[in-house]
Structure formats: structure tokens, C-alpha cells
C-alpha positions in Angstrom: 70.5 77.2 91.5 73.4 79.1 93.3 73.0 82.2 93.6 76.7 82.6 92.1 75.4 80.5 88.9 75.1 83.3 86.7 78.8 84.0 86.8 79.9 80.6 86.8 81.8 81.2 84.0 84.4 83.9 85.7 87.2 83.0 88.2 86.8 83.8 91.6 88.8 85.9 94.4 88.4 85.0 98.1 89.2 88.2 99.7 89.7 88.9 103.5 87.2 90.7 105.9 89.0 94.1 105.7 89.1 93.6 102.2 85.2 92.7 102.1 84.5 96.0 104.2 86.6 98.4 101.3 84.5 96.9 98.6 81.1 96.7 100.3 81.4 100.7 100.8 82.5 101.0 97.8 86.1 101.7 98.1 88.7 99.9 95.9 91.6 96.8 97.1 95.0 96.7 95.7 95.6 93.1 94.6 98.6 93.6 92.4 99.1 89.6 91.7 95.6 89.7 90.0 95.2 89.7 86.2 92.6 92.2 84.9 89.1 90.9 84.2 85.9 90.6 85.9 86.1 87.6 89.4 83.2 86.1 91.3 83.9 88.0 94.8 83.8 85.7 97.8 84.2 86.4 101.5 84.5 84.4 105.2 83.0 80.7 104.7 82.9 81.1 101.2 79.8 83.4 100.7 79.3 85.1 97.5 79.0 88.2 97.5 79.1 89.7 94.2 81.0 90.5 90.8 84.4 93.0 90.8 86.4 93.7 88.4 90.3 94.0 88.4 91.9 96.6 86.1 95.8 97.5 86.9 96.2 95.9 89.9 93.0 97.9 91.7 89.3 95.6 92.5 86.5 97.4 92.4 83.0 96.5 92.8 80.9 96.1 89.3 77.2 94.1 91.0 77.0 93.3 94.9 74.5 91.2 96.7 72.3 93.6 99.2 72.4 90.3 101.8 76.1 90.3 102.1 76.0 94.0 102.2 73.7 94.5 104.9 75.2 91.8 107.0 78.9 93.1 106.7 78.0 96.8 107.4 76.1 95.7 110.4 78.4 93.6 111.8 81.0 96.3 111.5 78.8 98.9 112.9 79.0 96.3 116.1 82.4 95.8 116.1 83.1 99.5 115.6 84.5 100.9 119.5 83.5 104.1 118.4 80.1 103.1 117.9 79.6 100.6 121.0 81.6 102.6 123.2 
């Protein structure tokens, strides 16, 4: 099974890398368009990454994957000019 199949039953929200890196450090994305409720969370080439829940226009995270997690933080800490110099 997918690793998504337990929350099958919610819609989903494709968000944008920057909007990826605000939830994954647990920050919250405006997405005033969105109804309130709780969305399957998806990122770059349609990978999972975890449950969110919309309330008044504001996402926040409810349940992320620790795989997407650690992949998106190091991959910023790379792309990070303060970091790499």
C-alpha cells in the first residue's frame, strides 16, 4: 500500500517548495482559497509528505513523514549561501 493510503479519504494540496520548507519547520502557509479541513500534503513530483490542516485561511502541520523531513531540511541546508559559503 501507499504510504498516503491511510488518508485516502481527504483531499489533497500540492504546495510549492517554499511552501514545503514553512511547514516542514513547523511554520504555518497562508492559502486563503482553501476551505478549512484536514488535506493530504504533497510536494515536488508528487511526494507525500504528510497530513495539514487548514483552519481560516492558515495550513498547518497535524502528522509529517520524517523521510520528507529529513530530505527537505538537508537539501536546504545545501542550498543555504550562508551555510555553503
Amino acid at each position: 500500500m501507499p504510504i498516503d493510503a491511510f488518508a485516502s479519504s481527504l483531499d489533497q494540496i500540492a504546495l510549492e517548495a517554499d511552501q514545503v520548507r514553512r511547514i516542514i519547520t513547523g511554520q504555518e502557509v497562508e492559502l486563503p482559497a482553501v476551505e478549512a479541513g484536514l488535506y493530504r500534503l504533497y510536494g515536488a513530483q508528487h511526494t507525500f509528505f504528510g497530513v495539514g490542516e487548514v483552519e481560516a485561511g492558515v495550513l498547518k502541520a497535524r502528522r509529517l513523514t520524517t523521510q520528507l523531513q529529513d530530505k527537505e531540511k538537508l537539501e536546504n541546508h545545501l542550498s543555504n549561501p550562508a551555510v555553503t559559503g
